[in-house]
Short mmCIF file of C-alpha atoms and ligand atoms in Angstrom, two decimals:
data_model
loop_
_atom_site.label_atom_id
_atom_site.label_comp_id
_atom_site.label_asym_id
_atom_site.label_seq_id
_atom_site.Cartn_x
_atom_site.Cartn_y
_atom_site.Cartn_z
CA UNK A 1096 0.00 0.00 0.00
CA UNK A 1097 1.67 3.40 -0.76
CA UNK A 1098 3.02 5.12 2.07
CA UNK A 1099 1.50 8.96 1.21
CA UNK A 1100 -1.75 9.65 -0.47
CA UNK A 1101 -4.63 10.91 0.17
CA UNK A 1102 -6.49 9.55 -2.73
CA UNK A 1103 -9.59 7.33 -2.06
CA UNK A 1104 -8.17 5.77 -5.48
CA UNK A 1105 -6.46 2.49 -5.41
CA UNK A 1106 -5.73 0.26 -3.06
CA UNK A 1107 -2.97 -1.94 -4.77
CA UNK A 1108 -0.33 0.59 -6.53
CA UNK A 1109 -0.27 -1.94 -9.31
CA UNK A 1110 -3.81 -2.26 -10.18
CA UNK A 1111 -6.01 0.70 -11.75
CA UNK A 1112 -9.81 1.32 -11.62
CA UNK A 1113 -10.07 -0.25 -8.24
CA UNK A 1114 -11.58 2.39 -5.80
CA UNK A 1115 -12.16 2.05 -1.98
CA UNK A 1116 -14.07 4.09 0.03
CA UNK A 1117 -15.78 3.98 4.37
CA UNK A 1118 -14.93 1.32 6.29
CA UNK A 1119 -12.37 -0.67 3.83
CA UNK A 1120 -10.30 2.46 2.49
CA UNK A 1121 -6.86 2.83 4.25
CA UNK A 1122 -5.66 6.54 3.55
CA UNK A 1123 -3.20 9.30 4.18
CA UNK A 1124 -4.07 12.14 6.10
CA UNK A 1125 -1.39 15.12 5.90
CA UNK A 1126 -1.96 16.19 9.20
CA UNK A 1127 -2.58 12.95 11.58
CA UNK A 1128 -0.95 9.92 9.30
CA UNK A 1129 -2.35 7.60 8.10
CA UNK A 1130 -5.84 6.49 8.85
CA UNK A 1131 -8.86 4.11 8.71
CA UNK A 1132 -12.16 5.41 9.84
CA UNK A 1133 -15.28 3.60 10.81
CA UNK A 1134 -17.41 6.19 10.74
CA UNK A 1135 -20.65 7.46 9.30
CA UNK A 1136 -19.44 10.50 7.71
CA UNK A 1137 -16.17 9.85 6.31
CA UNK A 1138 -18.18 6.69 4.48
CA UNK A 1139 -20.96 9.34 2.80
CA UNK A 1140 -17.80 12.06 2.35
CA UNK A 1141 -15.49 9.30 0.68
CA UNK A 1142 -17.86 7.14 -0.81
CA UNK A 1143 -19.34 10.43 -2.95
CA UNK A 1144 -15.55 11.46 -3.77
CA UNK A 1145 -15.05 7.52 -4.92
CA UNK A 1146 -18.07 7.95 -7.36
CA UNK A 1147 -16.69 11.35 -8.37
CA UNK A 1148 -13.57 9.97 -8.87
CA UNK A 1149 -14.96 6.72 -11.31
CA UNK A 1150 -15.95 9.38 -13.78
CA UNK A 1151 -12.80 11.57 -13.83
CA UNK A 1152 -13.09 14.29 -11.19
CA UNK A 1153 -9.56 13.34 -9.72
CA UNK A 1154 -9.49 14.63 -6.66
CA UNK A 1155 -8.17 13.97 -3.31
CA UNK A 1156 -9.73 13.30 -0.29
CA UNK A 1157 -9.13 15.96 2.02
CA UNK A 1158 -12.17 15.63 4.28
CA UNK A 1159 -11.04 15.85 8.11
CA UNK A 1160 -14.74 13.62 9.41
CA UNK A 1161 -16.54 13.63 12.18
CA UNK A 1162 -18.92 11.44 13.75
CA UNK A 1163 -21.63 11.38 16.27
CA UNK A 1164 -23.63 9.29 18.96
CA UNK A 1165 -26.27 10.48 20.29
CA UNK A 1166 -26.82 8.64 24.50
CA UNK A 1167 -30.70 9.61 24.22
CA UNK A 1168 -32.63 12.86 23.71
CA UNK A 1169 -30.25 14.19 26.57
CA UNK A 1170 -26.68 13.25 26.10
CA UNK A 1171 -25.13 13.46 22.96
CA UNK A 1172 -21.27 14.06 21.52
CA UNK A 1173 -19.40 15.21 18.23
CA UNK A 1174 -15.53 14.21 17.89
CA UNK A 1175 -13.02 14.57 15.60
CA UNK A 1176 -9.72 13.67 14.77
CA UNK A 1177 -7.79 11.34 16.93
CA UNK A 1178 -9.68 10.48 20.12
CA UNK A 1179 -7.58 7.78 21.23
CA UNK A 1180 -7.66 6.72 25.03
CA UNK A 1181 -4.22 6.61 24.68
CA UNK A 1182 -3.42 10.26 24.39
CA UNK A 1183 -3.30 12.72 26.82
CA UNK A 1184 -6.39 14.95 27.29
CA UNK A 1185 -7.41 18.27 28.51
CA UNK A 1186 -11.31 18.80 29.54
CA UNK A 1187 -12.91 21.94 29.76
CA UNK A 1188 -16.43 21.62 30.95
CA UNK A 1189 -19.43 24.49 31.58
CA UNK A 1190 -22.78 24.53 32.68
CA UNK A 1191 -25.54 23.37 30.35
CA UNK A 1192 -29.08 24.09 30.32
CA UNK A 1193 -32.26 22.41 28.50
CA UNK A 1194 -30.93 23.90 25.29
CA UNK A 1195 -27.67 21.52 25.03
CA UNK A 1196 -28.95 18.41 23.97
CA UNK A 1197 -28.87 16.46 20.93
CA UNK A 1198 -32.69 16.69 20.81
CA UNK A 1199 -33.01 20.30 21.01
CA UNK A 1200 -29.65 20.27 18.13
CA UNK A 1201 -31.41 17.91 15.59
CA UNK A 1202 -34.50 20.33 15.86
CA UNK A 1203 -32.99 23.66 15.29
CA UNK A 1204 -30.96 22.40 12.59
CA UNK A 1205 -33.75 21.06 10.39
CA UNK A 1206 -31.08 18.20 9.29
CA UNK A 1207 -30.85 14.45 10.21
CA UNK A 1208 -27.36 14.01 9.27
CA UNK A 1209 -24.85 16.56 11.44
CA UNK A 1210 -22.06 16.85 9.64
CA UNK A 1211 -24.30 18.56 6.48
CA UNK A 1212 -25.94 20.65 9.25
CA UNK A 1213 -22.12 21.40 10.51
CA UNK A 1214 -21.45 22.97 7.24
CA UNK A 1215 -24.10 26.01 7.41
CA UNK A 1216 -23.37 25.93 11.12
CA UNK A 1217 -19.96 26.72 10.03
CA UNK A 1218 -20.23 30.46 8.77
CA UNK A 1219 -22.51 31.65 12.02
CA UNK A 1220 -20.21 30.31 14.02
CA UNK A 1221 -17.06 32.00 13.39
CA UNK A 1222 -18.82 35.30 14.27
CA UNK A 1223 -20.73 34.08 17.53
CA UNK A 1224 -16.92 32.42 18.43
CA UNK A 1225 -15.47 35.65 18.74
CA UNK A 1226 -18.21 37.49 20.52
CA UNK A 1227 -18.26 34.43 23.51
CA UNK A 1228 -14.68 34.56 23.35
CA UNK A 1229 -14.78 38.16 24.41
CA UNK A 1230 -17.25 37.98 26.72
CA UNK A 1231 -16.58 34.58 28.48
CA UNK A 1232 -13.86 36.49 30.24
CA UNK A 1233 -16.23 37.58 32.77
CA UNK A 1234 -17.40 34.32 33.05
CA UNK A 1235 -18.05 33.07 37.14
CA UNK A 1236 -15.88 30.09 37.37
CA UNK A 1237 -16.80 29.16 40.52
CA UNK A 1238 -20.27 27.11 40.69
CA UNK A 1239 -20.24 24.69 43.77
CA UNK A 1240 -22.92 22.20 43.35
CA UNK A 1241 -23.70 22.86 39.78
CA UNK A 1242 -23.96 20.53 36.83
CA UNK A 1243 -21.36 20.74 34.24
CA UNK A 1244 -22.70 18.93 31.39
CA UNK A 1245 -21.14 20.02 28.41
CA UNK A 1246 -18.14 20.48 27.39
CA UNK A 1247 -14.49 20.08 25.31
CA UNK A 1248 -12.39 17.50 25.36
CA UNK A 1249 -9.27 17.86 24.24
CA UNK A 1250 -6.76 15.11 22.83
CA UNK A 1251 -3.07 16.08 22.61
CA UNK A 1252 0.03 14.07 20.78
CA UNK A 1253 3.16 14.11 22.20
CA UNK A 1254 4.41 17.30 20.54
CA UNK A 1255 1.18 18.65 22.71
CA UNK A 1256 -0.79 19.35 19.74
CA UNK A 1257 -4.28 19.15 19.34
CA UNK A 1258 -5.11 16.31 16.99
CA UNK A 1259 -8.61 15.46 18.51
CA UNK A 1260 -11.76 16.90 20.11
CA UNK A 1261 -14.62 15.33 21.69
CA UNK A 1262 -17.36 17.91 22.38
CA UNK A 1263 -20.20 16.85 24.77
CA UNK A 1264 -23.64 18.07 24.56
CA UNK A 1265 -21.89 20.98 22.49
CA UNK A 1266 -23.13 20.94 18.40
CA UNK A 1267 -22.75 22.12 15.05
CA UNK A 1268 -18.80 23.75 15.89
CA UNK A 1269 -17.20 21.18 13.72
CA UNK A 1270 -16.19 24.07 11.33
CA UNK A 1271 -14.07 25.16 14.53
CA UNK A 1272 -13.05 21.83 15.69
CA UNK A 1273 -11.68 21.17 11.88
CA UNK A 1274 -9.80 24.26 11.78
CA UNK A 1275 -8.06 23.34 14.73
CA UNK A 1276 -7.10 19.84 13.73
CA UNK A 1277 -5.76 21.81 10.44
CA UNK A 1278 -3.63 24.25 12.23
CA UNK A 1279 -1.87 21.30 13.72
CA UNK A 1280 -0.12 23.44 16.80
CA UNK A 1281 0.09 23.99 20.57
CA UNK A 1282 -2.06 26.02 22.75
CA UNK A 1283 -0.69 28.06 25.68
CA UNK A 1284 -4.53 27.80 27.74
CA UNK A 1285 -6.98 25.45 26.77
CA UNK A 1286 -9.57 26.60 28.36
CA UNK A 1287 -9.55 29.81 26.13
CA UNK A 1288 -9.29 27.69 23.15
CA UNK A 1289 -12.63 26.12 24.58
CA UNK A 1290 -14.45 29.29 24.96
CA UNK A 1291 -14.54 29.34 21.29
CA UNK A 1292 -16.94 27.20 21.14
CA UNK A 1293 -19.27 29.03 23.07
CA UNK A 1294 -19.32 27.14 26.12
CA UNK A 1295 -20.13 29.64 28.52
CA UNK A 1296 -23.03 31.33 26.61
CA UNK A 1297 -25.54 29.85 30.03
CA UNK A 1298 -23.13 31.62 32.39
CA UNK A 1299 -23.50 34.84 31.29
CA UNK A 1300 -27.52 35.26 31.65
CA UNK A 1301 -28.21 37.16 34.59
CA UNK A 1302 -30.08 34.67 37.34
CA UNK A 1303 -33.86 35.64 37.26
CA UNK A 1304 -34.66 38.09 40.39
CA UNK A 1305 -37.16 36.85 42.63
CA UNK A 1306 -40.28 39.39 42.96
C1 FAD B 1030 -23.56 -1.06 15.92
C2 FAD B 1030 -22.89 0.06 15.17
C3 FAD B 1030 -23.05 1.35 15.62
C4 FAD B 1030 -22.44 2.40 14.94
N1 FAD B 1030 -22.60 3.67 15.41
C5 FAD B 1030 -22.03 4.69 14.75
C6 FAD B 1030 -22.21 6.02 15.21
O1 FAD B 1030 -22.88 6.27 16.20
N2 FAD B 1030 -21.64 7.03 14.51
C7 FAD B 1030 -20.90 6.78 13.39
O2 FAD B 1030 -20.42 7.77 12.79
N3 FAD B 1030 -20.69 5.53 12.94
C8 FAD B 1030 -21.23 4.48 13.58
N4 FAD B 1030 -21.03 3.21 13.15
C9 FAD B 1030 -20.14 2.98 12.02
C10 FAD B 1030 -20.82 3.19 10.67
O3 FAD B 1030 -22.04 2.50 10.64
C11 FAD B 1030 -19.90 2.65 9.59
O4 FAD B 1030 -18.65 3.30 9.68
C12 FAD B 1030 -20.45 2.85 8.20
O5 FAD B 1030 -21.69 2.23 8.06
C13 FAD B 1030 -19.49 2.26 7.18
O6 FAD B 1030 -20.05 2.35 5.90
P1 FAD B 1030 -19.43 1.50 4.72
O7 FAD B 1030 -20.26 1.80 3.52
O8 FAD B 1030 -17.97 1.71 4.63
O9 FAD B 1030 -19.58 -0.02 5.16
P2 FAD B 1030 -20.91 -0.83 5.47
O10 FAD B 1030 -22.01 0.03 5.93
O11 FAD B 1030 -20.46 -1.97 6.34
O12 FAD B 1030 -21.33 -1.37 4.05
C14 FAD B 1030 -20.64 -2.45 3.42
C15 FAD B 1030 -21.66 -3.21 2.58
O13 FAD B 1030 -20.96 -4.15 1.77
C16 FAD B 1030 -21.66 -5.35 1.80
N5 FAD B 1030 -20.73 -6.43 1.46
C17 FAD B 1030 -19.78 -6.98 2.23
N6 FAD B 1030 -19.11 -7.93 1.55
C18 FAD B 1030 -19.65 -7.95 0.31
C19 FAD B 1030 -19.39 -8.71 -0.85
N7 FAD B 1030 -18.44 -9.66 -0.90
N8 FAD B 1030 -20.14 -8.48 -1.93
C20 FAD B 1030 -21.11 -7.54 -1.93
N9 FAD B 1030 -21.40 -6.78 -0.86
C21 FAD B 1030 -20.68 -6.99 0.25
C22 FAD B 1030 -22.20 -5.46 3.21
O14 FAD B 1030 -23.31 -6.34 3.28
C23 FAD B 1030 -22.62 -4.00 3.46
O15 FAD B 1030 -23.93 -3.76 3.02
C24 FAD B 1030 -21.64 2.14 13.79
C25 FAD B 1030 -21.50 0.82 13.35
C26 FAD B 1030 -22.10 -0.21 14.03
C27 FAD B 1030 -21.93 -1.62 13.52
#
């Protein structure tokens, strides 16, 4: 099997019009190696680019893919990239409210399948990123007693790079999450990194006043 490509092309270097895509394909990813993914997405994503490929598009497969569980209308988690229980991780975790669940996600979304709803998800994002970031800052970080349930997960290689991410009950900031698997570097403080993605956007409503 050739060492470098990113091609869902051909399996044997000897052998031409053979094409393997999902669960079978063995490929080359420029930033994390080389890879095999079992995974929902990367089979649509690679299995589309095989077809394309058949009839002469001729490209590569660049698609960094995610995939999903959801635990029950409650509990749900996106990852990305290399979340091996092998490699060291960093968590950063907020409170969540009725609003972070996968339920509540599939509904405002309008899509059944995430990682097309990630895509438009994508360009609000950016924008909404850099407003939490800003204002996450004044964030209360204390909370005794209260329920952190979502969050980042962070998985680091040896170089302490981020080549993985594991968000719980926290959707549609794949666009983020892929950007920072691309970047391929180190991070001073993680837990800024993880306000990106908007994790603190409970803590900053004001508690109602009681009458
Ligand atoms: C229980 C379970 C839970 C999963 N949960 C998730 C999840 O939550 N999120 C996620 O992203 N992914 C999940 N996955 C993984 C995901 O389902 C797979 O990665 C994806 O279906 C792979 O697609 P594929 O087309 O590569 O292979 P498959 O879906 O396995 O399709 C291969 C097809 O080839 C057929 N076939 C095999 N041999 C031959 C042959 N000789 N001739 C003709 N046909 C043949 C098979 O019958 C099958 O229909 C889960 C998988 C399982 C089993």
């Amino acid at each position: 099997m050739p060492e470098k490509t990113n091609n869902v092309i051909v399996v044997f270097s000897d052998r031409s019009n053979l094409w393997v895509a999902g669960d079978a394909a063995s490929f080359y990813d420029p930033v994390l190696g080389r890879r095999r993914v079992e995974h929902h997405d990367h089979a649509v994503v690679s299995g589309r680019l095989a077809g394309e490929n058949m009839t002469g598009a001729g490209r590569p497969y660049t698609h960094q893919s995610m995939f999903w569980s959801d635990l029950g209308p409650e509990v749900g988690y996106e990852a990305i990239g290399l979340v091996d229980s092998s490699l060291q991780t960093v968590g950063v975790f907020a409170k969540a409210s009725k609003k972070d669940s996968p339920k509540v996600a599939s509904e405002q979304s309008g899509e059944a399948m995430r990682s097309d709803a990630e895509e438009e998800a994508a360009q609000k994002e950016e924008a909404a990123s850099a407003k939490a970031s800003s204002a996450a800052a004044s964030a209360s970080t204390s909370g005794k007693d209260e329920k952190y349930g979502k969050g980042v997960i962070f998985y680091l290689n040896g170089e302490n790079r981020v080549v993985g991410l594991l968000l719980w009950n926290v959707f549609s900031r794949m666009g983020l999450a892929r950007k920072i698997i691309r970047e391929n570097r180190t991070y001073e403080d993680l837990a800024e990194l993880a306000k990106l993605f908007n994790i603190h956007d409970e803590e900053l409503v004001p508690k109602e006043q009681p009458e």
